[in-house]
Amino acid sequence: MISRRGKVLVTGATGMVGRALLNELKNEGFSNIIAPTRQELDLAYSQEVDSFFDRERPSYVYMVAAKVGGIGANMADPVGFLLDNLKVEINLFEACHKYNTKKNLFLGSSCIYPKECSQPIKEEYLMSGRLEPTNEGYALAKITGLKLAEYYYRQYGMLTVCPMLCNAYGTGNSFDLQNSHVLSALVKRFVDAKDDGKKEVVLWGLGVARREFIHVDDVVGGLIFLMDNYNSPEIINLGAGKDITISELAGLIARKVGFEGTIKWDRTKPDGMLRKCLNTDKIEALGFSSRVSLKSGIEQTIAEYKAGNNK
Ligand SMILES: NC(=O)c1ccc[n+]([C@@H]2O[C@H](COP(=O)([O-])OP(=O)(O)OC[C@H]3O[C@@H](n4cnc5c(N)ncnc54)[C@H](OP(=O)(O)O)[C@@H]3O)[C@@H](O)[C@H]2O)c1
């Protein structure tokens, strides 16, 4: 278990995961947390990051900040998803090493796994095949981050744990259609369609792709659990352990919202990877599993969107 009195740096704390992490760390009794906004510390600038670490000297670093987005955003800006994320990662790893942090966490993503690998996806499938092209830039940046964790451990003994996260949703979701992930985008589409009295909602792809969703409360529970209990730079999956087709998900959300129109699938748009479900045996063997059910998580997300918290 890491010291509750040690200085903890949370990056990306204005985002969905970072904000929830900040709250949960406080609940867990951490008393010395720093969480600069991008205005206070832009992680893409090495000089800024170096000066910040020199001044603050954090003991534990959660590398949560990243440029994040759905298929549309990734396809429109592959350069940004690769370069921006690489800059942030390189600057943070270098600073953690230079200023001798005690332990770090680098948050990865299930996007790092090959497009066509056996399901559910085991950690050992990393780099065993080609990546999904729609978010290749983002995935390459994440793979570089987890390799940096491995190399820094091997070469210098600096320990960074690397959870690979499936689709996360929950409080703090972005509902901006350009940048949001599928679950929050669907909630917005169906609530808006119902409010506007629309008879039809058109969605991307065929709806056959299967995806796994974890609530952000379970995500941050898992991150704190791994910082406390896992002591290896080898990647470890953090997921819900079960998946659902996008068409089933859309139906579930439509029913919860009370949308009675039809759902039409736009076959000219991509589905992304056909199936993406993480094998969670490794983290479960350590004693962690997710708790929030998809149904209650969706109800909560609909309520939050309707309340206008995240528009
Ligand atoms: N959400 C998911 O489904 C999912 C799935 C797998 C992995 N992940 C990983 O989980 C992490 C958090 O995701 P999220 O959903 O919470 O994303 P998010 O809501 O978009 O938050 C991203 C955070 O990173 C910050 N950030 C980005 N670039 C920065 C920079 N150059 N300097 C300082 N701050 C910067 C953002 O600051 P601004 O507010 O100023 O932009 C924001 O606070 C990411 O590493 C992501 O790759 C997420």
Short mmCIF file of C-alpha atoms in Angstrom, two decimals, residues 19-262:
data_model
loop_
_atom_site.label_atom_id
_atom_site.label_comp_id
_atom_site.label_asym_id
_atom_site.label_seq_id
_atom_site.Cartn_x
_atom_site.Cartn_y
_atom_site.Cartn_z
CA ARG A 19 -11.75 14.27 -11.74
CA ALA A 20 -13.23 11.06 -10.33
CA LEU A 21 -9.75 9.92 -9.29
CA LEU A 22 -9.11 13.15 -7.42
CA ASN A 23 -12.34 12.72 -5.44
CA GLU A 24 -11.67 9.08 -4.65
CA LEU A 25 -8.08 9.74 -3.54
CA LYS A 26 -9.46 12.29 -1.07
CA ASN A 27 -12.04 9.74 0.14
CA GLU A 28 -9.21 7.23 0.53
CA GLY A 29 -7.39 9.58 2.90
CA PHE A 30 -4.67 10.98 0.63
CA SER A 31 -3.89 14.38 2.14
CA ASN A 32 -1.25 15.81 -0.18
CA ILE A 33 -2.60 15.85 -3.73
CA ILE A 34 -1.65 18.22 -6.54
CA ALA A 35 -3.72 18.38 -9.71
CA PRO A 36 -2.74 21.25 -12.02
CA THR A 37 -5.04 22.24 -14.87
CA ARG A 38 -3.67 22.56 -18.41
CA GLN A 39 -3.55 26.34 -17.89
CA GLU A 40 -1.33 25.81 -14.85
CA LEU A 41 0.82 23.12 -16.47
CA ASP A 42 0.71 22.21 -20.14
CA LEU A 43 2.25 18.74 -20.16
CA ALA A 44 3.22 19.04 -23.83
CA TYR A 45 6.02 21.49 -22.90
CA SER A 46 9.05 19.77 -21.44
CA GLN A 47 10.47 22.89 -19.77
CA GLU A 48 7.19 23.54 -17.93
CA VAL A 49 6.97 19.93 -16.78
CA ASP A 50 10.58 19.91 -15.60
CA SER A 51 10.18 23.15 -13.59
CA PHE A 52 6.92 21.87 -12.06
CA PHE A 53 8.54 18.60 -10.89
CA ASP A 54 11.59 20.47 -9.61
CA ARG A 55 9.32 22.69 -7.52
CA GLU A 56 6.72 20.15 -6.37
CA ARG A 57 8.71 16.87 -6.12
CA PRO A 58 5.75 14.45 -6.22
CA SER A 59 6.28 10.92 -4.87
CA TYR A 60 3.44 9.26 -6.79
CA VAL A 61 2.31 10.23 -10.28
CA TYR A 62 -0.93 9.25 -12.00
CA MET A 63 -0.38 9.79 -15.75
CA VAL A 64 -4.03 10.16 -16.73
CA ALA A 65 -3.85 13.19 -19.07
CA ALA A 66 -4.17 12.43 -22.77
CA LYS A 67 -5.82 13.63 -25.93
CA VAL A 68 -8.89 11.38 -26.01
CA GLY A 69 -11.75 11.05 -28.51
CA GLY A 70 -14.10 8.80 -30.45
CA ILE A 71 -13.65 7.32 -33.95
CA GLY A 72 -14.57 10.57 -35.74
CA ALA A 73 -12.08 12.70 -33.83
CA ASN A 74 -9.32 10.08 -34.20
CA MET A 75 -9.85 9.78 -37.95
CA ALA A 76 -9.87 13.54 -38.42
CA ASP A 77 -6.65 14.20 -36.49
CA PRO A 78 -4.29 11.20 -36.41
CA VAL A 79 -1.26 13.54 -36.23
CA GLY A 80 -2.65 15.24 -33.12
CA PHE A 81 -3.54 11.96 -31.42
CA LEU A 82 -0.04 10.59 -31.96
CA LEU A 83 2.07 13.71 -31.38
CA ASP A 84 0.18 15.36 -28.52
CA ASN A 85 0.04 12.12 -26.57
CA LEU A 86 3.69 11.29 -27.22
CA LYS A 87 4.81 14.72 -25.99
CA VAL A 88 2.84 14.40 -22.74
CA GLU A 89 4.14 10.88 -22.08
CA ILE A 90 7.77 11.60 -22.85
CA ASN A 91 7.80 14.72 -20.68
CA LEU A 92 6.18 12.92 -17.75
CA PHE A 93 8.39 9.81 -17.89
CA GLU A 94 11.53 11.92 -18.14
CA ALA A 95 10.49 14.10 -15.20
CA CYS A 96 9.48 11.12 -13.04
CA HIS A 97 12.90 9.60 -13.64
CA LYS A 98 14.87 12.82 -13.16
CA TYR A 99 13.05 13.75 -9.94
CA ASN A 100 13.01 10.21 -8.60
CA THR A 101 9.32 9.50 -8.01
CA LYS A 102 8.54 6.41 -5.91
CA LYS A 103 5.83 4.89 -8.10
CA ASN A 104 3.79 5.94 -11.13
CA LEU A 105 0.75 4.82 -13.04
CA PHE A 106 0.46 5.18 -16.81
CA LEU A 107 -3.11 4.79 -18.02
CA GLY A 108 -3.33 2.81 -21.24
CA SER A 109 -6.24 1.71 -23.37
CA SER A 110 -7.68 -1.45 -24.90
CA CYS A 111 -7.00 0.26 -28.30
CA ILE A 112 -3.39 -0.94 -28.00
CA TYR A 113 -4.39 -4.51 -28.84
CA PRO A 114 -4.40 -5.87 -32.41
CA LYS A 115 -7.51 -5.49 -34.53
CA GLU A 116 -7.86 -9.21 -34.95
CA CYS A 117 -6.93 -11.03 -31.78
CA SER A 118 -8.66 -13.76 -29.80
CA GLN A 119 -11.33 -12.60 -27.38
CA PRO A 120 -11.52 -11.85 -24.53
CA ILE A 121 -8.17 -10.10 -24.96
CA LYS A 122 -5.29 -11.25 -22.77
CA GLU A 123 -2.39 -8.97 -21.88
CA GLU A 124 0.02 -11.24 -23.78
CA TYR A 125 -1.63 -10.37 -27.15
CA LEU A 126 0.06 -6.95 -27.14
CA MET A 127 1.94 -6.39 -30.43
CA SER A 128 0.86 -9.73 -31.89
CA GLY A 129 -0.83 -8.16 -34.95
CA ARG A 130 -1.92 -5.04 -36.84
CA LEU A 131 -3.75 -2.24 -35.05
CA GLU A 132 -7.23 -0.96 -35.81
CA PRO A 133 -6.52 1.79 -38.42
CA THR A 134 -9.17 4.28 -37.22
CA ASN A 135 -7.27 5.07 -34.00
CA GLU A 136 -3.79 3.86 -34.84
CA GLY A 137 -2.08 7.15 -33.89
CA TYR A 138 -3.59 7.14 -30.41
CA ALA A 139 -2.80 3.44 -29.96
CA LEU A 140 0.84 3.89 -31.05
CA ALA A 141 1.27 6.70 -28.53
CA LYS A 142 -0.18 4.50 -25.77
CA ILE A 143 2.06 1.57 -26.78
CA THR A 144 5.07 3.89 -26.59
CA GLY A 145 3.99 4.90 -23.07
CA LEU A 146 3.75 1.37 -21.79
CA LYS A 147 7.06 0.46 -23.44
CA LEU A 148 8.65 3.48 -21.73
CA ALA A 149 7.31 2.10 -18.43
CA GLU A 150 8.91 -1.28 -19.22
CA TYR A 151 12.25 0.21 -20.30
CA TYR A 152 12.55 2.67 -17.41
CA TYR A 153 11.95 -0.22 -15.00
CA ARG A 154 14.50 -2.46 -16.70
CA GLN A 155 17.14 0.23 -17.13
CA TYR A 156 16.69 2.36 -14.00
CA GLY A 157 14.33 0.44 -11.68
CA MET A 158 11.62 3.13 -11.89
CA LEU A 159 8.25 1.43 -11.30
CA THR A 160 5.21 2.46 -13.37
CA VAL A 161 2.09 0.30 -13.36
CA CYS A 162 0.15 0.23 -16.62
CA PRO A 163 -3.57 -0.59 -16.59
CA MET A 164 -5.19 -1.07 -20.02
CA LEU A 165 -8.67 0.39 -19.83
CA CYS A 166 -11.75 -0.51 -21.88
CA ASN A 167 -14.42 2.12 -22.74
CA ALA A 168 -15.11 4.18 -19.65
CA TYR A 169 -18.22 6.25 -18.98
CA GLY A 170 -19.91 8.01 -16.08
CA THR A 171 -19.92 11.32 -14.27
CA GLY A 172 -17.96 13.90 -16.22
CA ASN A 173 -18.63 12.28 -19.63
CA SER A 174 -18.23 14.58 -22.59
CA PHE A 175 -21.47 14.82 -24.57
CA ASP A 176 -19.85 16.80 -27.37
CA LEU A 177 -20.56 14.56 -30.39
CA GLN A 178 -17.19 15.31 -32.04
CA ASN A 179 -15.14 14.13 -29.08
CA SER A 180 -17.38 11.86 -27.06
CA HIS A 181 -17.25 8.08 -26.77
CA VAL A 182 -20.03 5.84 -27.97
CA LEU A 183 -22.09 5.48 -24.77
CA SER A 184 -22.35 9.18 -23.96
CA ALA A 185 -22.89 10.00 -27.66
CA LEU A 186 -25.82 7.54 -27.76
CA VAL A 187 -27.33 8.98 -24.58
CA LYS A 188 -27.21 12.47 -26.11
CA ARG A 189 -28.63 11.31 -29.44
CA PHE A 190 -31.61 9.49 -27.88
CA VAL A 191 -32.45 12.09 -25.22
CA ASP A 192 -32.29 14.87 -27.85
CA ALA A 193 -34.35 12.83 -30.34
CA LYS A 194 -37.02 12.19 -27.72
CA ASP A 195 -37.09 15.86 -26.63
CA ASP A 196 -37.30 17.03 -30.27
CA GLY A 197 -40.03 14.49 -31.13
CA LYS A 198 -37.86 12.86 -33.85
CA LYS A 199 -39.08 9.58 -35.37
CA GLU A 200 -35.66 8.26 -36.37
CA VAL A 201 -32.11 8.16 -35.08
CA VAL A 202 -29.29 7.36 -37.54
CA LEU A 203 -26.20 5.71 -36.06
CA TRP A 204 -22.77 4.87 -37.51
CA GLY A 205 -21.95 1.41 -38.86
CA LEU A 206 -24.04 -1.73 -38.61
CA GLY A 207 -24.29 -1.88 -34.83
CA VAL A 208 -22.71 -5.35 -34.82
CA ALA A 209 -19.46 -4.36 -33.11
CA ARG A 210 -19.21 -5.55 -29.51
CA ARG A 211 -17.84 -3.26 -26.83
CA GLU A 212 -17.14 -3.39 -23.11
CA PHE A 213 -18.02 -0.50 -20.79
CA ILE A 214 -16.71 0.24 -17.32
CA HIS A 215 -18.12 2.92 -15.04
CA VAL A 216 -15.66 5.62 -14.00
CA ASP A 217 -16.19 4.77 -10.30
CA ASP A 218 -14.85 1.28 -11.03
CA VAL A 219 -12.02 2.75 -13.12
CA VAL A 220 -10.69 4.90 -10.30
CA GLY A 221 -11.22 2.10 -7.77
CA GLY A 222 -9.04 -0.04 -10.03
CA LEU A 223 -6.34 2.62 -10.43
CA ILE A 224 -5.97 3.14 -6.69
CA PHE A 225 -6.07 -0.64 -6.14
CA LEU A 226 -3.23 -1.16 -8.64
CA MET A 227 -1.08 1.62 -7.17
CA ASP A 228 -1.49 -0.10 -3.79
CA ASN A 229 -1.22 -3.75 -4.79
CA TYR A 230 0.56 -4.23 -8.11
CA ASN A 231 4.32 -3.92 -8.44
CA SER A 232 5.21 -4.68 -12.03
CA PRO A 233 5.49 -2.63 -15.23
CA GLU A 234 3.80 -5.48 -17.11
CA ILE A 235 0.47 -4.31 -18.49
CA ILE A 236 -2.72 -5.35 -16.72
CA ASN A 237 -6.28 -5.14 -18.07
CA LEU A 238 -8.87 -3.03 -16.27
CA GLY A 239 -12.31 -3.82 -17.66
CA ALA A 240 -15.84 -4.90 -16.88
CA GLY A 241 -15.17 -8.43 -18.16
CA LYS A 242 -18.29 -8.56 -20.37
CA ASP A 243 -19.36 -6.90 -23.62
CA ILE A 244 -22.49 -5.93 -25.57
CA THR A 245 -23.21 -5.11 -29.24
CA ILE A 246 -23.60 -1.44 -30.12
CA SER A 247 -27.07 -2.25 -31.42
CA GLU A 248 -28.04 -3.83 -28.06
CA LEU A 249 -26.58 -0.85 -26.26
CA ALA A 250 -28.53 1.57 -28.47
CA GLY A 251 -31.72 -0.40 -27.80
CA LEU A 252 -31.08 -0.37 -24.05
CA ILE A 253 -30.48 3.38 -23.99
CA ALA A 254 -33.47 4.07 -26.27
CA ARG A 255 -35.74 2.07 -23.92
CA LYS A 256 -34.40 3.79 -20.78
CA VAL A 257 -34.90 7.18 -22.45
CA GLY A 258 -38.39 6.25 -23.69
CA PHE A 259 -37.51 6.88 -27.38
CA GLU A 260 -40.12 5.07 -29.48
CA GLY A 261 -38.89 5.89 -33.01
CA THR A 262 -36.71 3.71 -35.25
#
